[in-house]
XYZ file of C-alpha atoms in Angstrom:
748
model
C -24.295 143.884 221.968
C -24.989 146.840 219.663
C -22.369 149.539 219.276
C -24.978 152.310 219.462
C -25.575 153.921 222.847
C -29.065 153.529 224.370
C -30.657 156.926 224.920
C -31.599 157.920 228.455
C -32.028 161.639 227.746
C -29.008 162.664 229.852
C -25.784 164.256 228.555
C -23.101 161.757 227.555
C -20.862 161.144 230.623
C -17.086 161.389 230.667
C -14.295 159.948 232.783
C -14.733 162.962 235.057
C -18.390 161.998 235.541
C -17.271 158.498 236.473
C -14.940 159.848 239.155
C -17.779 161.914 240.636
C -19.808 158.706 240.836
C -17.043 156.956 242.787
C -15.333 155.106 239.938
C -11.638 155.291 239.054
C -10.538 156.751 235.692
C -9.078 153.340 234.831
C -12.445 151.746 235.597
C -14.144 154.086 233.147
C -11.697 152.819 230.534
C -12.540 149.216 231.467
C -16.238 149.950 231.003
C -15.699 151.461 227.570
C -13.512 148.541 226.598
C -15.957 145.952 227.896
C -19.006 147.522 226.265
C -17.205 148.374 223.059
C -18.713 151.857 223.300
C -19.287 154.790 225.636
C -21.817 154.152 228.402
C -24.701 156.539 228.878
C -25.355 158.160 232.258
C -27.807 155.497 233.450
C -25.381 152.727 232.556
C -22.499 154.505 234.245
C -24.605 154.851 237.403
C -25.225 151.103 237.248
C -21.484 150.459 237.169
C -20.877 152.940 239.991
C -23.178 150.914 242.231
C -22.112 147.460 241.109
C -18.379 148.208 241.069
C -18.443 149.912 244.455
C -16.615 148.061 247.208
C -19.957 147.454 248.899
C -21.199 145.324 245.985
C -18.093 144.071 244.197
C -15.615 143.541 247.068
C -13.001 144.630 244.541
C -10.387 145.508 247.179
C -11.101 142.569 249.465
C -12.159 139.488 247.487
C -8.570 138.426 246.789
C -8.048 137.931 250.527
C -11.559 136.775 251.386
C -11.017 133.766 249.137
C -8.166 132.614 251.408
C -10.582 131.995 254.295
C -11.719 128.396 254.957
C -14.977 128.063 253.052
C -15.682 124.336 253.223
C -16.900 122.214 256.066
C -19.300 119.511 257.130
C -22.882 120.690 257.011
C -22.456 123.723 254.751
C -25.360 123.713 252.300
C -24.586 126.837 250.255
C -21.370 128.054 248.694
C -20.112 131.017 250.768
C -21.013 134.365 249.239
C -23.244 132.876 246.552
C -26.589 133.224 248.331
C -28.334 135.884 250.385
C -26.968 134.263 253.570
C -24.921 131.319 254.782
C -26.750 128.013 255.128
C -25.779 125.218 257.534
C -27.377 121.858 258.260
C -28.609 121.612 261.865
C -30.194 118.162 261.705
C -33.820 117.027 261.655
C -34.076 117.995 257.984
C -33.560 121.651 258.925
C -30.976 124.276 258.110
C -29.987 127.583 259.657
C -29.596 130.627 257.416
C -27.498 133.297 259.122
C -25.516 136.402 258.233
C -24.110 139.647 259.641
C -23.855 142.963 257.774
C -22.962 146.585 258.466
C -24.991 149.771 258.203
C -22.273 152.097 259.416
C -22.361 155.169 257.219
C -26.151 155.552 257.162
C -26.148 155.278 260.972
C -23.524 158.040 261.226
C -25.820 160.404 259.311
C -29.260 159.374 260.601
C -28.757 156.899 263.448
C -32.387 155.879 263.929
C -33.185 155.012 260.313
C -29.643 153.841 259.594
C -29.823 151.220 262.327
C -33.466 150.318 261.698
C -32.943 149.636 258.008
C -29.827 147.626 258.829
C -32.049 145.323 260.884
C -34.610 145.171 258.086
C -32.039 144.380 255.425
C -30.360 141.553 257.293
C -33.699 139.900 258.061
C -34.695 140.053 254.379
C -31.476 138.227 253.535
C -32.701 135.423 255.783
C -36.300 135.057 254.668
C -35.556 135.389 250.951
C -33.897 131.992 251.403
C -37.145 130.577 252.750
C -36.023 130.742 256.386
C -38.149 132.263 259.121
C -35.954 134.557 261.273
C -35.909 133.481 264.921
C -33.071 135.549 266.393
C -31.300 138.874 265.930
C -27.951 140.065 267.317
C -25.921 143.235 266.942
C -22.456 144.656 267.505
C -22.312 148.400 268.181
C -19.231 150.615 268.405
C -19.440 154.225 269.587
C -17.053 157.004 270.596
C -16.501 158.594 274.003
C -19.823 158.333 275.892
C -19.189 161.714 277.527
C -19.499 163.400 274.105
C -22.905 164.728 273.048
C -22.487 163.279 269.539
C -21.922 159.794 270.963
C -25.015 160.156 273.109
C -27.093 161.248 270.108
C -25.789 158.387 267.982
C -26.195 155.739 270.674
C -29.749 156.803 271.528
C -30.785 156.812 267.889
C -29.112 153.535 266.951
C -30.460 151.605 269.935
C -33.971 152.986 269.466
C -33.852 152.225 265.740
C -32.816 148.615 266.361
C -35.412 148.194 269.090
C -38.314 149.800 267.245
C -37.738 147.890 264.012
C -36.867 144.516 265.534
C -39.632 144.622 268.136
C -42.286 145.586 265.585
C -41.040 143.011 263.080
C -41.449 140.350 265.753
C -38.034 138.698 266.043
C -36.217 138.650 269.412
C -32.865 140.353 269.890
C -31.010 137.677 271.830
C -27.402 138.899 272.161
C -24.828 141.452 271.120
C -21.976 143.651 272.212
C -21.369 147.374 272.697
C -17.883 148.873 272.656
C -16.809 152.464 273.324
C -13.607 153.997 271.951
C -12.764 157.531 270.767
C -11.923 156.360 267.232
C -15.638 155.714 266.615
C -16.656 159.280 267.494
C -17.432 160.395 263.932
C -17.982 157.002 262.347
C -19.868 154.527 264.570
C -20.173 150.898 263.562
C -23.589 149.249 263.470
C -23.432 145.541 262.643
C -26.676 143.548 262.508
C -26.966 139.756 262.497
C -29.943 137.492 261.949
C -30.563 133.737 261.971
C -33.511 131.747 260.710
C -34.714 128.178 260.223
C -35.736 126.492 256.958
C -36.503 122.942 255.879
C -33.968 121.571 253.401
C -36.635 121.136 250.716
C -37.861 124.742 251.065
C -34.566 126.570 250.516
C -34.860 129.311 247.896
C -31.931 130.468 245.784
C -31.155 133.970 244.453
C -31.155 132.884 240.815
C -32.838 133.631 237.491
C -33.221 131.135 234.650
C -35.809 129.867 232.203
C -36.516 132.033 229.163
C -39.869 133.763 229.499
C -40.206 133.310 233.253
C -41.818 136.445 234.735
C -39.885 138.912 236.901
C -41.744 140.727 239.682
C -40.846 143.517 242.062
C -42.734 142.958 245.308
C -43.166 144.823 248.582
C -42.979 148.561 249.119
C -43.150 151.210 246.420
C -39.874 152.685 245.178
C -38.781 156.178 246.198
C -35.689 158.313 246.016
C -34.276 157.220 249.380
C -31.004 155.351 249.288
C -29.984 156.335 245.761
C -26.224 155.800 245.403
C -26.308 154.139 248.818
C -23.809 151.463 247.767
C -21.407 154.155 246.582
C -22.057 156.130 249.773
C -21.085 153.052 251.809
C -17.868 152.850 249.768
C -16.731 156.421 250.391
C -15.040 158.355 253.161
C -17.139 160.037 255.827
C -16.619 163.786 256.021
C -18.226 166.980 257.227
C -20.209 167.001 253.968
C -21.664 163.538 254.539
C -24.738 164.895 256.314
C -25.789 166.406 252.984
C -26.156 162.860 251.613
C -29.383 162.095 253.455
C -30.963 160.722 250.245
C -28.435 157.893 250.640
C -30.098 156.867 253.927
C -33.101 154.596 253.519
C -36.335 154.750 255.507
C -37.737 151.533 256.942
C -41.198 150.198 257.775
C -41.104 147.094 260.003
C -44.830 146.424 259.640
C -44.446 146.304 255.852
C -41.515 143.945 256.318
C -43.604 141.627 258.492
C -46.184 141.397 255.700
C -43.424 140.798 253.169
C -42.018 137.996 255.329
C -45.331 136.163 255.484
C -46.086 136.671 251.783
C -42.628 135.460 250.770
C -42.784 132.302 252.864
C -46.265 131.575 251.511
C -44.987 132.059 247.956
C -42.117 129.639 248.541
C -44.378 127.094 250.247
C -46.746 127.193 247.260
C -43.888 126.500 244.836
C -44.484 129.437 242.481
C -40.978 130.910 242.546
C -37.729 130.106 240.715
C -35.569 132.570 242.672
C -35.796 135.500 245.093
C -33.311 138.185 246.071
C -33.516 140.988 248.590
C -33.304 144.386 246.951
C -30.627 145.924 249.144
C -27.448 147.698 248.091
C -27.687 149.176 244.555
C -31.362 148.224 244.299
C -32.806 146.852 241.067
C -29.535 146.826 239.165
C -27.896 144.619 241.785
C -30.750 142.106 242.027
C -31.223 141.783 238.284
C -27.500 141.483 237.566
C -26.602 139.015 240.320
C -29.597 136.730 239.792
C -29.058 136.713 236.020
C -25.332 136.048 236.195
C -25.856 133.206 238.640
C -28.366 131.554 236.292
C -26.343 132.259 233.106
C -29.244 134.303 231.771
C -30.442 137.876 231.393
C -33.577 139.968 231.850
C -35.766 142.408 229.982
C -36.974 144.964 232.542
C -39.530 147.773 232.125
C -38.591 150.409 234.692
C -41.752 152.436 234.030
C -43.759 149.524 235.519
C -42.020 149.793 238.895
C -44.497 151.051 241.540
C -43.253 154.406 242.852
C -44.056 156.651 245.796
C -43.856 159.782 243.676
C -43.546 160.913 240.092
C -40.618 162.154 238.028
C -38.211 159.360 238.906
C -35.470 159.059 236.300
C -34.304 155.663 234.996
C -31.040 155.789 236.986
C -33.004 156.581 240.154
C -35.278 153.599 239.613
C -32.254 151.384 239.012
C -30.304 152.494 242.092
C -32.983 153.309 244.673
C -32.490 151.382 247.901
C -36.012 151.847 249.199
C -36.624 149.231 251.851
C -38.912 146.207 252.084
C -38.584 145.263 248.381
C -37.521 142.059 246.659
C -37.094 140.737 243.138
C -38.947 137.513 242.403
C -38.470 135.299 239.375
C -41.660 133.288 239.099
C -42.656 130.255 237.078
C -44.230 130.951 233.710
C -47.972 130.434 233.952
C -48.050 131.097 237.725
C -48.407 134.886 237.397
C -51.976 135.041 238.699
C -51.218 132.905 241.740
C -48.204 135.078 242.600
C -50.293 138.225 242.272
C -53.027 136.812 244.515
C -50.593 136.004 247.342
C -49.204 139.528 247.485
C -52.666 141.087 247.090
C -53.769 139.008 250.088
C -50.996 140.608 252.154
C -51.777 144.078 250.748
C -48.382 144.418 249.070
C -47.303 145.712 245.676
C -46.614 142.977 243.157
C -45.770 144.260 239.697
C -44.514 142.184 236.814
C -41.727 144.349 235.417
C -40.103 141.961 232.979
C -39.068 138.489 231.995
C -36.009 136.277 231.835
C -34.116 136.092 228.526
C -31.492 133.495 227.551
C -28.759 136.018 226.650
C -26.177 137.475 229.055
C -27.851 140.858 228.807
C -29.923 143.249 230.863
C -32.263 145.373 228.740
C -33.823 148.223 230.700
C -36.779 149.977 229.106
C -38.544 153.170 230.065
C -41.694 153.229 227.988
C -40.740 152.211 224.466
C -37.131 153.339 224.870
C -34.159 151.182 225.795
C -32.382 153.328 228.402
C -29.627 150.861 229.325
C -28.272 147.642 227.906
C -25.569 145.850 229.850
C -24.044 142.369 230.145
C -25.051 140.966 233.542
C -21.735 139.148 233.901
C -19.744 142.353 233.394
C -21.356 143.992 236.409
C -20.796 141.448 239.148
C -18.199 140.018 241.488
C -16.648 137.012 239.809
C -17.511 138.403 236.393
C -16.299 141.674 234.943
C -15.968 143.608 238.200
C -12.311 144.573 238.771
C -10.205 142.916 241.479
C -7.356 144.728 243.211
C -4.680 144.070 245.798
C -3.681 147.293 247.488
C -0.413 148.492 248.965
C 0.320 147.558 252.580
C 2.463 149.183 255.266
C 2.762 148.483 258.982
C 1.596 151.520 260.986
C 4.248 153.332 263.013
C 2.276 152.825 266.231
C 2.821 149.043 266.078
C 6.547 149.430 266.717
C 5.841 151.860 269.538
C 3.408 149.608 271.390
C 5.597 146.549 270.967
C 8.358 148.434 272.780
C 6.054 149.003 275.752
C 6.632 146.673 278.697
C 3.634 146.818 281.073
C 5.507 144.599 283.557
C 7.574 147.637 284.560
C 4.465 149.416 285.858
C 3.884 149.366 289.625
C 1.124 147.262 291.132
C -1.581 149.566 292.566
C -1.464 149.664 296.348
C -5.235 149.357 296.757
C -6.783 146.846 294.372
C -10.282 147.587 295.659
C -9.880 151.157 294.400
C -8.781 149.698 291.077
C -11.875 147.494 290.987
C -14.083 150.516 291.681
C -12.327 152.400 288.883
C -12.977 149.623 286.381
C -16.609 149.400 287.455
C -16.984 152.887 285.982
C -15.470 151.892 282.616
C -18.060 152.299 279.826
C -17.022 148.961 278.349
C -17.542 147.078 281.625
C -20.658 148.737 282.977
C -24.019 146.944 282.649
C -25.732 147.547 279.318
C -29.292 147.256 280.642
C -30.167 150.627 279.127
C -29.626 148.952 275.747
C -30.957 145.438 276.273
C -34.140 146.600 277.981
C -35.172 148.376 274.783
C -35.103 145.103 272.860
C -37.775 142.412 272.965
C -35.794 139.288 273.777
C -38.717 136.996 274.533
C -41.031 137.200 271.529
C -41.336 133.791 269.919
C -40.746 132.074 273.301
C -37.636 130.280 272.035
C -34.872 132.320 273.701
C -33.712 130.042 276.513
C -31.189 132.565 277.877
C -33.963 134.752 279.285
C -34.307 132.232 282.116
C -30.809 130.755 282.047
C -28.148 133.315 281.099
C -25.128 131.898 279.300
C -22.091 133.154 277.403
C -23.879 132.619 274.076
C -27.553 133.050 273.321
C -29.374 129.717 273.190
C -32.449 129.698 270.954
C -34.598 126.578 270.876
C -35.381 125.016 267.511
C -39.012 124.220 268.252
C -40.334 120.678 267.909
C -36.786 119.333 268.278
C -34.430 118.547 271.166
C -31.787 120.984 269.919
C -31.096 124.713 269.948
C -28.968 127.259 268.133
C -26.101 128.910 269.994
C -25.366 132.427 268.736
C -22.821 135.089 269.606
C -21.008 138.073 268.126
C -17.551 139.054 269.334
C -14.509 141.235 268.692
C -12.259 143.519 270.718
C -11.137 146.252 268.273
C -8.153 147.220 270.400
C -6.740 143.696 270.356
C -6.980 143.804 266.556
C -5.430 147.270 266.406
C -2.477 146.082 268.510
C -1.930 142.975 266.391
C -4.414 142.399 263.530
C -3.543 138.753 262.973
C -3.516 137.822 266.645
C -6.509 140.038 267.450
C -8.677 138.426 264.767
C -7.690 134.968 266.013
C -8.796 136.039 269.484
C -12.151 137.255 268.146
C -12.862 133.870 266.555
C -11.603 132.046 269.646
C -13.724 134.088 272.043
C -16.841 133.508 269.949
C -16.166 129.762 269.978
C -15.328 129.856 273.696
C -18.677 131.519 274.442
C -20.507 128.808 272.533
C -18.547 125.988 274.197
C -19.127 127.482 277.669
C -22.862 127.459 276.928
C -22.812 123.716 276.281
C -22.938 123.862 272.480
C -20.455 123.082 269.709
C -19.289 125.756 267.257
C -20.242 125.100 263.614
C -19.510 128.098 261.383
C -19.043 131.854 261.303
C -20.239 134.876 259.397
C -18.161 138.039 259.564
C -18.558 141.790 259.257
C -15.159 143.290 258.493
C -15.035 146.959 259.506
C -11.840 148.713 258.435
C -10.529 152.019 257.109
C -9.819 153.182 253.573
C -8.307 150.312 251.520
C -6.206 152.874 249.628
C -4.525 153.682 252.951
C -1.606 151.188 253.145
C -1.793 151.044 256.949
C -5.538 150.314 256.952
C -5.086 147.652 254.280
C -2.271 146.088 256.327
C -4.700 145.809 259.238
C -7.314 144.211 256.994
C -4.958 141.623 255.495
C -3.494 140.733 258.891
C -6.968 140.202 260.318
C -7.962 137.953 257.412
C -4.850 135.832 257.960
C -5.570 135.477 261.673
C -9.249 134.730 261.122
C -8.378 131.992 258.654
C -5.920 130.322 261.044
C -8.371 130.338 263.937
C -11.305 129.099 261.844
C -9.245 126.192 260.532
C -8.042 125.250 264.016
C -11.502 125.473 265.565
C -13.390 123.889 262.654
C -15.621 126.866 261.942
C -15.677 127.670 258.194
C -16.749 131.090 256.930
C -20.190 131.065 255.311
C -20.134 134.679 254.101
C -20.584 138.136 255.524
C -19.794 141.711 254.682
C -16.824 144.039 254.180
C -17.190 147.647 255.293
C -14.240 149.830 254.316
C -13.848 153.613 254.617
C -14.604 153.709 258.354
C -12.437 156.509 259.709
C -12.214 159.766 261.608
C -10.558 163.104 261.060
C -8.249 165.086 263.341
C -7.477 168.434 261.743
C -6.216 167.702 258.255
C -5.327 164.082 259.013
C -7.604 161.089 258.508
C -7.199 157.899 260.531
C -8.954 154.511 260.323
C -11.204 153.507 263.215
C -9.925 150.741 265.444
C -10.193 147.705 263.100
C -13.250 145.676 264.006
C -13.793 142.305 262.305
C -17.020 141.299 264.050
C -17.359 137.523 264.287
C -20.894 136.167 264.269
C -20.729 132.510 265.231
C -23.306 129.746 264.998
C -23.223 126.729 267.250
C -25.559 123.815 267.855
C -26.745 122.541 271.204
C -27.598 118.910 270.437
C -28.927 118.202 273.920
C -30.937 120.882 275.731
C -29.870 119.348 279.053
C -26.309 120.524 278.341
C -27.261 124.212 278.292
C -24.819 125.661 280.833
C -25.362 128.930 282.659
C -22.747 131.561 283.456
C -24.501 132.140 286.816
C -22.983 130.742 289.991
C -25.291 128.170 291.617
C -27.088 128.951 294.857
C -25.655 125.758 296.347
C -22.083 126.020 297.645
C -19.587 125.130 294.928
C -15.863 125.139 294.305
C -14.438 127.512 291.718
C -11.717 126.548 289.261
C -9.911 128.718 286.740
C -9.372 126.528 283.689
C -6.706 127.494 281.149
C -3.278 129.113 281.134
C -2.766 131.842 283.754
C -0.066 134.443 283.060
C 1.123 137.778 284.438
C 0.004 139.488 281.240
C -2.253 142.532 281.430
C -1.516 144.103 278.059
C -4.309 145.829 276.125
C -6.618 145.572 279.127
C -9.295 147.934 280.378
C -7.150 148.103 283.515
C -4.188 149.481 281.571
C -6.341 152.041 279.785
C -8.532 153.183 282.674
C -6.035 153.128 285.555
C -2.626 153.707 283.956
C -4.077 155.845 281.101
C -2.153 153.900 278.449
C -4.392 153.859 275.357
C -2.343 151.416 273.277
C -0.316 148.383 274.316
C 0.576 144.942 272.919
C -2.178 142.384 272.384
C -2.832 140.142 275.405
C -1.551 136.609 275.842
C -3.011 134.110 273.364
C -2.057 130.606 272.237
C -4.244 128.989 269.592
C -3.190 125.398 270.369
C -3.967 125.892 274.062
C -7.301 127.453 273.096
C -8.280 124.360 271.106
C -7.452 122.100 274.058
C -9.355 124.352 276.449
C -12.485 124.038 274.336
C -12.143 120.267 274.288
C -11.773 120.256 278.055
C -14.773 122.482 278.787
C -16.927 120.576 276.290
C -16.016 117.260 277.920
C -16.744 118.571 281.420
C -20.183 119.780 280.353
C -20.978 116.608 278.401
C -20.196 114.525 281.488
C -22.297 116.742 283.753
C -19.351 117.821 285.904
C -19.861 121.611 285.968
C -22.589 123.778 287.443
C -21.626 126.953 285.568
C -19.059 128.152 283.047
C -18.080 131.705 282.111
C -15.160 132.804 279.954
C -12.644 135.457 281.011
C -12.607 138.406 278.608
C -12.755 142.212 278.945
C -12.119 143.272 282.544
C -10.299 140.045 283.324
C -11.036 137.519 286.039
C -12.497 140.195 288.323
C -15.215 141.085 285.809
C -15.905 137.430 285.039
C -16.428 136.538 288.711
C -18.555 139.608 289.357
C -20.861 138.860 286.405
C -21.379 135.245 287.496
C -22.080 136.313 291.076
C -24.660 138.895 290.028
C -26.332 136.463 287.634
C -26.532 133.784 290.321
C -27.244 136.185 293.204
C -24.571 134.575 295.332
C -21.203 135.754 296.576
C -17.809 134.092 296.699
C -14.417 133.998 298.370
C -11.448 133.675 296.015
C -7.663 133.834 296.201
C -4.936 134.747 293.722
C -1.857 132.729 292.793
C 1.388 133.828 294.498
C 3.317 133.199 291.273
C 1.278 135.770 289.297
C 1.192 139.563 289.693
C -1.982 140.303 291.624
C -3.110 143.099 289.297
C -2.568 140.821 286.280
C -4.269 137.911 288.040
C -7.484 139.807 288.722
C -7.570 142.324 285.863
C -5.374 140.932 283.060
C -7.122 139.877 279.867
C -4.925 136.972 278.797
C -7.058 134.719 276.616
C -8.023 131.068 276.846
C -9.458 130.974 280.386
C -12.808 129.863 281.812
C -14.174 129.921 285.363
C -16.211 126.830 286.224
C -18.117 125.998 289.385
C -18.255 122.367 290.463
C -19.507 120.233 293.302
C -16.783 119.164 295.739
C -17.600 115.518 295.053
C -16.705 116.011 291.365
C -13.365 117.734 291.928
C -11.170 114.674 291.368
C -13.000 113.713 288.163
C -12.691 117.280 286.835
C -8.993 117.543 287.607
C -8.242 114.125 286.106
C -10.121 114.873 282.890
C -8.377 118.214 282.389
C -4.975 116.681 283.169
C -5.576 114.008 280.546
C -6.199 116.753 277.963
C -3.202 118.752 279.258
C -5.394 121.702 280.214
C -4.174 123.536 283.337
C -6.588 124.294 286.161
C -6.213 126.393 289.296
C -8.313 126.303 292.466
C -9.796 129.769 293.076
C -12.125 129.420 296.047
C -15.796 128.807 296.773
C -19.192 130.351 296.179
C -21.590 131.329 298.911
C -22.697 134.207 301.109
C -23.481 137.739 299.995
C -19.990 139.216 299.802
C -17.426 139.302 297.009
C -14.146 138.584 298.759
C -10.767 138.776 297.006
C -7.687 137.555 298.865
C -9.477 137.928 302.177
C -10.699 141.504 301.518
C -14.364 142.265 300.815
C -14.525 144.445 297.717
C -18.306 144.447 297.216
C -21.553 143.147 298.603
C -24.205 141.775 296.279
C -26.724 144.312 297.560
C -24.391 147.237 296.855
C -23.629 145.985 293.366
C -27.294 145.458 292.508
C -28.217 148.898 293.813
C -25.346 150.451 291.888
C -26.447 148.702 288.683
C -30.046 149.804 289.185
C -29.021 153.436 289.678
C -26.706 153.440 286.677
C -28.918 151.934 283.996
C -28.092 154.764 281.634
C -25.324 156.757 283.320
C -23.784 158.184 280.158
C -26.791 158.927 278.039
C -29.105 160.725 280.445
């Protein structure tokens, strides 16, 4: 590496410049030390993108490496490819991943959410997989606030418009409302695709002289410093950073999908990487480092949407629908013809070199020269472990004893109150904006189940997909709350008749330099690891999103910590697909799992008693594992007609959802040993409601007893009324009319 500084025409930067670009003064010193010279402005911008939390995971990787990352069927090392890759049999694999687009969505919700969908799908098809399913997890503030309404409308429309036009069904998701997300919503997008084992493409560069292409859309000034923007605090000034929000084109992405899969099928490519966060610098650095090579790149050959783009802008632009392709030497013409056929840009901008070096030219001038290994996670990027401190509120909530609260005199009034809770109301106003049927593989459109079931065509199997987390459980107890998120995701998959295989995660937390936020993050990682090990679901990769917070006066607080768990399961036998809907035939209802008088951290406690924070609900990981074994065995032996897990809103909400889905009523009774409000509305974990034929009752009870899983008789299905302890709380007709008239009650 020469000691002279490449000239980019900009003034020589200082440590103060580095700080303005989001780097620490100590990191500027590391750069100087590593290069053996001062960096120029373009090079410093490259480090600002690559050493941002968004790209380097510098404040999180130490703990991420403690998660279980090995398991049967994993075909790619976690975090080393564009997405996780898991064997699903029949010579096929599933590529899947979840990522955040939080800060862009807070500034421009429509484009922020749309480009989040585009980016996560590119991660899937750059691996050679055709996307077949999309999911999302959305977190907004108080729905009565005009800002929440503006954000929610824009985000949902952005997801719907992009996903629908791109042609991949949105099959599942979750939406959660809480005041902490008022200024900083969370928008997490997940995608899954299918690829044959022999068609998997890696994000790698090797082979001296192999050509490097940029393909897809032209490059503009949108998204510049987007990775740094995603690694910074939101503030009142953030709206001025609109250039950091990308603009998407789903029709261009559809063309790019088809061209990319054709390129891979034809065998012309060595490696492909999505050009997402930090743009060209990220793709060139990560692909080179992975292949122990480098690249010579001519930035002036990059197709642009307008003139006067500076070298640092070309390096860092996050314009959408672009990818970096390393082709095979001698196949240049064939590569060009494929992208010309699909009417897409395809410009050869460089070639692979054997040295650990990235040479960036602009015309005849070298404007930046950097070691690829120095830029990336696992190479020269710094790694930190931050200070931790338990928040004061944890002690306060642990001193709260909900059992001292009185039981409401009229539980029907309580049920009506919870029916108005934003987190329990139907989300039709969201789901009806998404195309869930395109591709004709989504089996849950005709048979609703706790997880989405997506048929793998030309096989007898299907994918089971879900995304889950309750931020308030995690806030109350990060370790326990994260365990519950993993357990609920697995429980949803088991209740649907499938077996959990692996997870991807999107870890949404506050500022890592805030000891209390970092304590939440570390606790959640510990809990996630314990649950994944117990349930046999290794982590294939994902995303960390720090700096999610809100301001009250002069104080800044982290949002409710939200480690979204995207879980993949496999349904080996389509006949085992189990609905959450009660059957039309009369059936007995059993509550399977441990029943307690716990109603901590419930919607009931928040909505009725107006207690915003309380201890995490009851949870026992060992009991959860046994429950899953029991439910799986019941389904495998054909002993249940429906299965639905108990989660937010408690048993009441679970029963109501199954009744509405099956269009049949029920008559159920509580247990005299349990507080009635806790019995119906508590959110203690590890419980499932199953419906069974009377003739199978003995076999069901015996099987569960053998596995030491408790079960309680609840009542029977039938009729058109929802009867609790002999009192009719609702009729099916009233509930359906209420749902129809409240499709979008908050958002107008």
